[in-house]
Amino acid sequence: RVSWTPSRGATEYRISRSATNNKSNAKYIDKVTVAKYNDDPSDTGLIPGVDYWYFVKAWNKSGLSDSSEGVSGWCALSAPTDVTASDGTSVEYVEVKWSEVVGAKTYHVYRLDVEALESEKVAIGSWQSETSYQDKTAVPNKTYRYYVRAAIDSQGTRASECSVFDDGCIAVPV
C-alpha cells in the first residue's frame, strides 16, 4: 500500500512504478482519486519480495504536477502450499514436500508435537533452496505437524507466514 499527503486542489493522482529510484524509468500503472493506492501483485504482475519504487503526480483541470520523490515498498511472499509430510513410509525420516512460492529463494521447515500448542513449533534444519526436507530427528511412531515458510534469501529476509500444516511420522522399526 502506498499512501501520501493529499495535494490541495487535486482531483486525481497518477501512480508510476520502477525497479529503481529513478523517476525517468517509472512506468504509469494507475490513477486514483484518494491519497492511497494498493498495488495488488495478482493484478499487476509484481514479484513478491522484490523492492519497487513508487512515484505520484497530482492532477486537476489545470494540469499535472511534477512527480513526487520515490518511495520503496514490496509485497509479502505467499505461504507455501501443498505441504505434505510422509506417514510412516520410512524408518529413517519424515519427508516433507511443498510447492514453490513465486519470489522465494529459500524455505524453512517447522515442526510441532501434535500435543503441543501451535506457538511451540520450532524451526528444524536451516533455510534451504530445495522444496523438500527429510526430518531425521523425529522420534519413530510419534506424530508431528510440519509447517513451511518461504523467504527471499538464506537469512530468512521477508519470510512468509507459515503454511498450513500436514501431519507426518517415522515408521517403527521392525
XYZ file of N, CA and C in Angstrom:
522
model
N 0.849 -1.172 0.000
C 0.000 0.000 0.000
C 0.893 1.233 0.000
N 0.621 2.128 -0.900
C 1.333 3.393 -0.983
C 0.346 4.485 -0.578
N 0.776 5.382 0.297
C -0.096 6.500 0.678
C 0.739 7.773 0.759
N 0.066 8.919 0.667
C 0.747 10.206 0.643
C -0.186 11.269 1.177
N 0.370 12.438 1.451
C -0.424 13.581 1.901
C -1.165 14.146 0.693
N -2.482 14.311 0.795
C -3.240 14.842 -0.344
C -2.753 16.230 -0.758
N -2.781 16.479 -2.047
C -2.427 17.797 -2.582
C -3.694 18.645 -2.670
N -3.601 19.857 -2.207
C -4.759 20.761 -2.242
C -5.180 20.989 -3.699
N -6.447 20.783 -3.988
C -6.993 21.005 -5.318
C -6.864 19.824 -6.270
N -6.168 18.782 -5.875
C -6.007 17.621 -6.765
C -7.325 16.855 -6.865
N -7.678 16.439 -8.075
C -8.882 15.633 -8.266
C -8.538 14.174 -8.554
N -7.290 13.921 -8.905
C -6.829 12.540 -9.052
C -5.313 12.502 -8.924
N -4.816 11.288 -8.735
C -3.379 11.069 -8.608
C -2.982 9.970 -9.589
N -1.834 10.143 -10.203
C -1.332 9.159 -11.162
C -0.090 8.507 -10.573
N -0.139 7.185 -10.505
C 0.918 6.423 -9.852
C 1.791 5.755 -10.905
N 3.101 5.845 -10.698
C 4.080 5.179 -11.559
C 4.958 4.287 -10.688
N 5.548 3.264 -11.308
C 6.379 2.303 -10.572
C 7.650 2.027 -11.365
N 8.737 1.785 -10.630
C 10.021 1.465 -11.245
C 10.762 0.453 -10.376
N 11.687 -0.269 -10.978
C 12.538 -1.198 -10.229
C 13.685 -0.461 -9.538
N 13.860 0.829 -9.862
C 14.917 1.641 -9.256
C 14.336 2.973 -8.806
N 15.094 3.698 -7.994
C 14.648 5.014 -7.532
C 14.999 6.052 -8.600
N 14.314 5.934 -9.735
C 14.584 6.813 -10.869
C 13.252 7.162 -11.530
N 12.829 8.419 -11.385
C 11.548 8.877 -11.931
C 11.460 8.658 -13.439
N 12.562 8.851 -14.119
C 12.522 8.761 -15.589
C 12.304 7.325 -16.078
N 12.580 6.336 -15.231
C 12.343 4.932 -15.608
C 10.967 4.427 -15.191
N 10.260 5.214 -14.401
C 8.974 4.773 -13.852
C 7.912 4.678 -14.942
N 7.123 3.625 -14.869
C 6.027 3.389 -15.813
C 4.699 3.663 -15.120
N 3.830 4.367 -15.807
C 2.481 4.646 -15.291
C 1.766 3.320 -15.057
N 1.112 3.182 -13.872
C 0.378 1.944 -13.596
C -1.099 2.158 -13.298
N -1.466 3.337 -12.756
C -2.880 3.510 -12.416
C -3.138 4.954 -11.988
N -4.431 5.282 -11.853
C -4.825 6.574 -11.291
C -5.895 6.322 -10.241
N -5.908 7.186 -9.222
C -6.869 7.067 -8.123
C -7.350 8.467 -7.751
N -8.451 8.526 -6.997
C -8.988 9.822 -6.569
C -8.737 10.076 -5.084
N -8.137 9.129 -4.401
C -7.794 9.272 -2.982
C -6.275 9.167 -2.836
N -5.744 9.567 -1.674
C -4.294 9.616 -1.476
C -3.723 8.289 -0.975
N -4.108 7.203 -1.621
C -3.554 5.884 -1.314
C -3.779 4.962 -2.502
N -2.920 3.973 -2.596
C -3.008 3.028 -3.704
C -2.519 1.662 -3.239
N -3.284 0.624 -3.553
C -2.885 -0.753 -3.260
C -2.410 -1.400 -4.545
N -1.158 -1.774 -4.583
C -0.581 -2.427 -5.757
C -0.682 -3.931 -5.534
N -1.706 -4.539 -6.085
C -2.003 -5.954 -5.890
C -1.209 -6.803 -6.885
N -0.322 -7.687 -6.395
C 0.502 -8.475 -7.307
C -0.308 -9.361 -8.252
N -1.481 -9.789 -7.845
C -2.278 -10.638 -8.734
C -2.844 -9.842 -9.915
N -2.953 -8.513 -9.746
C -3.460 -7.663 -10.822
C -2.351 -7.055 -11.672
N -1.187 -6.824 -11.083
C -0.170 -6.037 -11.763
C 1.105 -6.791 -12.115
N 1.212 -8.045 -11.769
C 2.396 -8.820 -12.132
C 3.616 -8.561 -11.273
N 3.443 -7.982 -10.101
C 4.575 -7.773 -9.198
C 5.136 -9.117 -8.753
N 6.421 -9.133 -8.481
C 7.048 -10.324 -7.910
C 7.135 -10.091 -6.404
N 6.470 -10.916 -5.601
C 6.520 -10.736 -4.152
C 7.959 -10.765 -3.635
N 8.231 -9.925 -2.628
C 9.544 -9.866 -2.003
C 10.527 -8.936 -2.679
N 10.212 -8.460 -3.882
C 11.113 -7.579 -4.628
C 10.767 -6.124 -4.327
N 11.794 -5.277 -4.153
C 11.578 -3.846 -3.936
C 11.133 -3.164 -5.226
N 10.123 -2.313 -5.100
C 9.674 -1.458 -6.202
C 9.620 -0.032 -5.689
N 9.809 0.920 -6.591
C 9.767 2.343 -6.257
C 8.509 2.949 -6.863
N 7.834 3.786 -6.069
C 6.579 4.400 -6.487
C 6.730 5.917 -6.525
N 6.086 6.528 -7.535
C 6.100 7.971 -7.736
C 4.667 8.418 -8.005
N 4.288 9.569 -7.474
C 2.918 10.050 -7.601
C 2.927 11.462 -8.196
N 1.966 11.712 -9.094
C 1.730 13.048 -9.642
C 0.285 13.413 -9.333
N 0.072 14.653 -8.900
C -1.286 15.150 -8.657
C -1.817 15.744 -9.963
N -3.137 15.640 -10.151
C -3.750 16.177 -11.365
C -5.033 16.905 -11.003
N -5.292 17.993 -11.706
C -6.598 18.653 -11.708
C -6.757 19.301 -13.083
N -7.852 20.036 -13.297
C -8.121 20.588 -14.635
C -7.043 21.565 -15.102
N -6.220 22.058 -14.181
C -5.127 22.965 -14.556
C -3.897 22.221 -15.070
N -3.830 20.917 -14.809
C -2.689 20.154 -15.311
C -2.130 19.162 -14.310
N -0.964 18.668 -14.639
C -0.301 17.601 -13.891
C 0.904 18.181 -13.146
N 1.065 17.790 -11.894
C 2.206 18.253 -11.099
C 3.468 17.491 -11.491
N 4.598 17.946 -10.953
C 5.831 17.170 -11.071
C 5.672 15.901 -10.247
N 6.496 14.939 -10.515
C 6.459 13.680 -9.790
C 6.997 13.851 -8.370
N 6.431 13.084 -7.463
C 6.931 13.062 -6.088
C 8.304 12.398 -6.062
N 8.953 12.493 -4.922
C 10.164 11.695 -4.716
C 9.724 10.235 -4.610
N 10.625 9.321 -4.877
C 10.279 7.907 -4.833
C 10.206 7.371 -3.418
N 9.350 6.388 -3.247
C 9.260 5.645 -2.003
C 9.240 4.163 -2.383
N 9.983 3.354 -1.624
C 10.055 1.936 -1.994
C 9.126 1.097 -1.135
N 8.763 -0.027 -1.675
C 7.919 -0.979 -0.964
C 7.964 -2.326 -1.652
N 7.443 -3.324 -0.982
C 7.411 -4.679 -1.522
C 6.183 -5.373 -0.974
N 5.722 -6.400 -1.679
C 4.577 -7.172 -1.190
C 5.071 -8.495 -0.625
N 4.344 -9.012 0.320
C 4.744 -10.218 1.046
C 4.697 -11.466 0.167
N 5.569 -12.395 0.488
C 5.533 -13.705 -0.155
C 4.319 -14.470 0.354
N 3.764 -15.290 -0.481
C 2.686 -16.185 -0.051
C 3.287 -17.319 0.769
N 2.502 -17.880 1.653
C 2.946 -19.065 2.388
C 2.994 -20.244 1.415
N 3.937 -21.162 1.603
C 3.984 -22.345 0.745
C 2.663 -23.131 0.805
N 2.336 -23.770 -0.305
C 1.112 -24.570 -0.378
C 1.472 -26.026 -0.679
N 0.464 -26.870 -0.649
C 0.613 -28.303 -0.959
C 1.648 -28.979 -0.075
N 1.705 -28.581 1.200
C 2.651 -29.194 2.134
C 2.176 -30.605 2.462
N 3.077 -31.565 2.292
C 2.778 -32.953 2.659
C 3.930 -33.500 3.487
N 3.596 -34.301 4.479
C 4.587 -34.977 5.318
C 4.280 -36.469 5.260
N 5.312 -37.287 5.067
C 5.097 -38.729 4.923
C 4.588 -39.330 6.228
N 3.771 -40.354 6.079
C 3.123 -41.004 7.220
C 3.645 -42.425 7.384
N 4.798 -42.556 8.030
C 5.336 -43.877 8.327
C 5.845 -44.644 7.124
N 6.263 -43.966 6.081
C 6.771 -44.654 4.888
C 8.259 -44.963 5.007
N 8.919 -44.449 6.044
C 10.343 -44.691 6.256
C 10.610 -44.868 7.741
N 11.599 -45.686 8.067
C 12.020 -45.836 9.462
C 13.158 -44.868 9.780
N 13.588 -44.071 8.790
C 14.720 -43.171 8.977
C 14.337 -41.688 9.033
N 13.248 -41.311 8.390
C 12.915 -39.888 8.324
C 11.459 -39.676 7.938
N 10.992 -38.437 8.197
C 9.724 -37.951 7.669
C 10.097 -37.050 6.495
N 9.524 -37.297 5.337
C 9.805 -36.434 4.189
C 8.701 -35.398 4.059
N 9.125 -34.129 4.052
C 8.201 -33.004 3.922
C 8.433 -32.385 2.548
N 7.337 -32.162 1.803
C 7.420 -31.557 0.465
C 6.405 -30.423 0.369
N 6.659 -29.484 -0.567
C 5.758 -28.352 -0.773
C 5.971 -27.778 -2.164
N 5.069 -26.901 -2.570
C 5.162 -26.244 -3.878
C 6.022 -24.988 -3.778
N 6.685 -24.630 -4.883
C 7.484 -23.405 -4.942
C 6.587 -22.185 -4.735
N 7.176 -21.136 -4.186
C 6.484 -19.865 -3.975
C 7.118 -18.822 -4.892
N 6.298 -18.085 -5.631
C 6.799 -17.035 -6.524
C 7.568 -15.995 -5.704
N 8.791 -15.710 -6.116
C 9.634 -14.733 -5.438
C 10.516 -15.309 -4.352
N 10.244 -16.533 -3.915
C 11.028 -17.155 -2.838
C 12.311 -17.775 -3.380
N 13.351 -17.659 -2.595
C 14.626 -18.307 -2.926
C 14.940 -19.427 -1.937
N 14.394 -19.311 -0.720
C 14.668 -20.314 0.309
C 13.412 -20.648 1.116
N 13.505 -21.779 1.833
C 12.389 -22.287 2.635
C 12.933 -22.819 3.959
N 12.083 -22.795 4.988
C 12.464 -23.330 6.289
C 11.301 -24.161 6.822
N 11.620 -25.336 7.337
C 10.615 -26.264 7.852
C 10.516 -26.092 9.367
N 9.281 -26.168 9.858
C 8.999 -26.080 11.289
C 8.245 -27.332 11.703
N 8.505 -27.759 12.943
C 7.868 -28.977 13.453
C 7.206 -28.681 14.790
N 6.100 -29.368 15.014
C 5.345 -29.216 16.252
C 4.840 -30.581 16.680
N 5.067 -30.922 17.924
C 4.479 -32.140 18.501
C 2.966 -31.915 18.511
N 2.180 -32.882 18.059
C 0.728 -32.678 17.964
C 0.082 -32.412 19.317
N 0.763 -32.742 20.401
C 0.226 -32.497 21.746
C 0.548 -31.086 22.244
N 1.400 -30.355 21.539
C 1.853 -29.038 21.996
C 0.977 -27.919 21.449
N 1.177 -26.729 21.984
C 0.490 -25.537 21.491
C 1.141 -25.094 20.191
N 0.360 -24.511 19.291
C 0.899 -24.104 17.994
C 2.051 -23.110 18.130
N 2.028 -22.299 19.156
C 3.105 -21.322 19.366
C 4.433 -21.992 19.720
N 4.422 -23.282 20.005
C 5.636 -24.008 20.390
C 6.343 -24.680 19.209
N 5.889 -24.415 17.978
C 6.565 -25.028 16.837
C 7.985 -24.502 16.754
N 8.916 -25.358 16.307
C 10.329 -24.986 16.239
C 10.859 -25.199 14.830
N 11.810 -24.341 14.460
C 12.474 -24.479 13.162
C 13.426 -25.668 13.230
N 13.429 -26.471 12.172
C 14.384 -27.569 12.089
C 15.197 -27.386 10.809
N 16.420 -27.830 10.827
C 17.280 -27.623 9.668
C 17.630 -26.161 9.538
N 17.867 -25.725 8.321
C 18.198 -24.321 8.048
C 17.458 -23.885 6.792
N 17.578 -22.605 6.452
C 16.968 -22.112 5.221
C 17.621 -22.853 4.059
N 16.813 -23.341 3.121
C 17.306 -24.138 2.001
C 16.563 -23.777 0.732
N 17.177 -24.072 -0.414
C 16.535 -23.746 -1.691
C 15.628 -24.870 -2.195
N 15.822 -26.078 -1.728
C 15.012 -27.217 -2.180
C 13.584 -27.138 -1.641
N 12.665 -27.822 -2.320
C 11.262 -27.839 -1.893
C 10.889 -29.179 -1.259
N 11.860 -29.771 -0.586
C 11.607 -30.970 0.225
C 12.657 -31.016 1.333
N 12.311 -31.734 2.394
C 13.199 -31.825 3.550
C 12.985 -33.173 4.216
N 14.064 -33.810 4.647
C 13.970 -35.072 5.375
C 14.280 -34.815 6.842
N 13.273 -34.989 7.685
C 13.448 -34.814 9.127
C 13.913 -36.131 9.718
N 15.212 -36.213 9.975
C 15.809 -37.437 10.535
C 15.890 -37.378 12.057
N 15.391 -36.296 12.658
C 15.445 -36.149 14.117
C 14.113 -36.499 14.780
N 13.113 -36.826 14.005
C 11.801 -37.187 14.570
C 11.905 -38.529 15.302
N 11.102 -38.683 16.335
C 11.046 -39.923 17.111
C 10.102 -40.891 16.395
N 10.525 -42.147 16.178
C 9.648 -43.115 15.497
C 8.291 -43.265 16.193
N 7.261 -43.418 15.366
C 5.886 -43.647 15.810
C 5.308 -42.471 16.607
N 5.885 -41.297 16.481
C 5.363 -40.092 17.121
C 4.932 -39.148 16.004
N 3.712 -38.655 16.082
C 3.190 -37.784 15.024
C 3.543 -36.334 15.302
N 3.996 -35.670 14.247
C 4.358 -34.259 14.302
C 3.562 -33.495 13.247
N 3.409 -32.204 13.476
C 2.835 -31.306 12.471
C 3.991 -30.561 11.826
N 3.966 -30.486 10.507
C 5.023 -29.805 9.758
C 4.467 -28.593 9.028
N 5.191 -27.480 9.132
C 4.850 -26.218 8.500
C 6.068 -25.774 7.687
N 5.863 -24.886 6.714
C 6.974 -24.365 5.919
C 6.773 -22.857 5.720
N 7.890 -22.110 5.754
C 7.894 -20.680 5.440
C 8.805 -20.450 4.238
N 8.534 -19.406 3.487
C 9.351 -19.022 2.338
C 10.017 -17.678 2.636
N 11.191 -17.425 2.019
C 11.892 -16.151 2.192
C 12.654 -15.820 0.920
N 13.167 -14.594 0.856
C 13.874 -14.174 -0.356
C 15.368 -14.472 -0.324
N 15.895 -14.893 0.858
C 17.318 -15.224 0.930
C 17.575 -16.215 2.067
N 18.827 -16.634 2.211
C 19.189 -17.655 3.198
C 19.211 -17.142 4.633
N 18.988 -15.853 4.837
C 18.864 -15.311 6.195
C 17.401 -15.225 6.638
N 16.472 -15.610 5.781
C 15.056 -15.559 6.124
C 14.432 -14.191 5.965
N 15.042 -13.348 5.155
C 14.526 -11.996 4.943
C 13.150 -12.041 4.277
N 12.262 -11.219 4.790
C 10.892 -11.095 4.273
C 10.163 -12.443 4.235
N 10.326 -13.207 5.296
C 9.716 -14.538 5.364
C 8.195 -14.456 5.345
N 7.603 -15.435 4.687
C 6.144 -15.545 4.626
C 5.596 -16.025 5.965
N 4.305 -16.044 6.052
C 3.651 -16.710 7.174
C 3.896 -18.209 7.023
N 3.645 -18.957 8.081
C 3.763 -20.412 7.990
C 2.634 -20.970 7.130
N 2.951 -22.052 6.455
C 1.963 -22.755 5.641
C 0.928 -23.427 6.538
N -0.068 -23.980 5.914
C -0.975 -24.895 6.594
C -0.158 -26.145 6.894
N -0.388 -26.778 8.014
C 0.423 -27.944 8.400
C -0.066 -29.243 7.763
N 0.813 -30.233 7.804
C 0.443 -31.615 7.495
C 1.125 -32.476 8.539
N 0.421 -33.500 8.999
C 0.973 -34.418 9.987
C 1.833 -35.472 9.316
N 2.897 -35.883 10.016
C 3.764 -36.933 9.498
C 4.452 -37.655 10.632
N 4.973 -38.853 10.328
C 5.677 -39.627 11.350
C 6.665 -40.597 10.696
N 7.634 -41.031 11.509
C 8.578 -42.077 11.095
C 7.953 -43.406 11.504
N 8.148 -44.420 10.675
C 7.639 -45.758 10.987
C 8.443 -46.365 12.140
N 7.826 -47.266 12.872
C 8.517 -48.000 13.937
C 9.358 -49.091 13.277
N 10.664 -49.137 13.592
C 11.491 -50.208 13.012
C 10.996 -51.579 13.441
N 11.056 -52.531 12.535
C 10.609 -53.888 12.836
C 11.746 -54.674 13.435
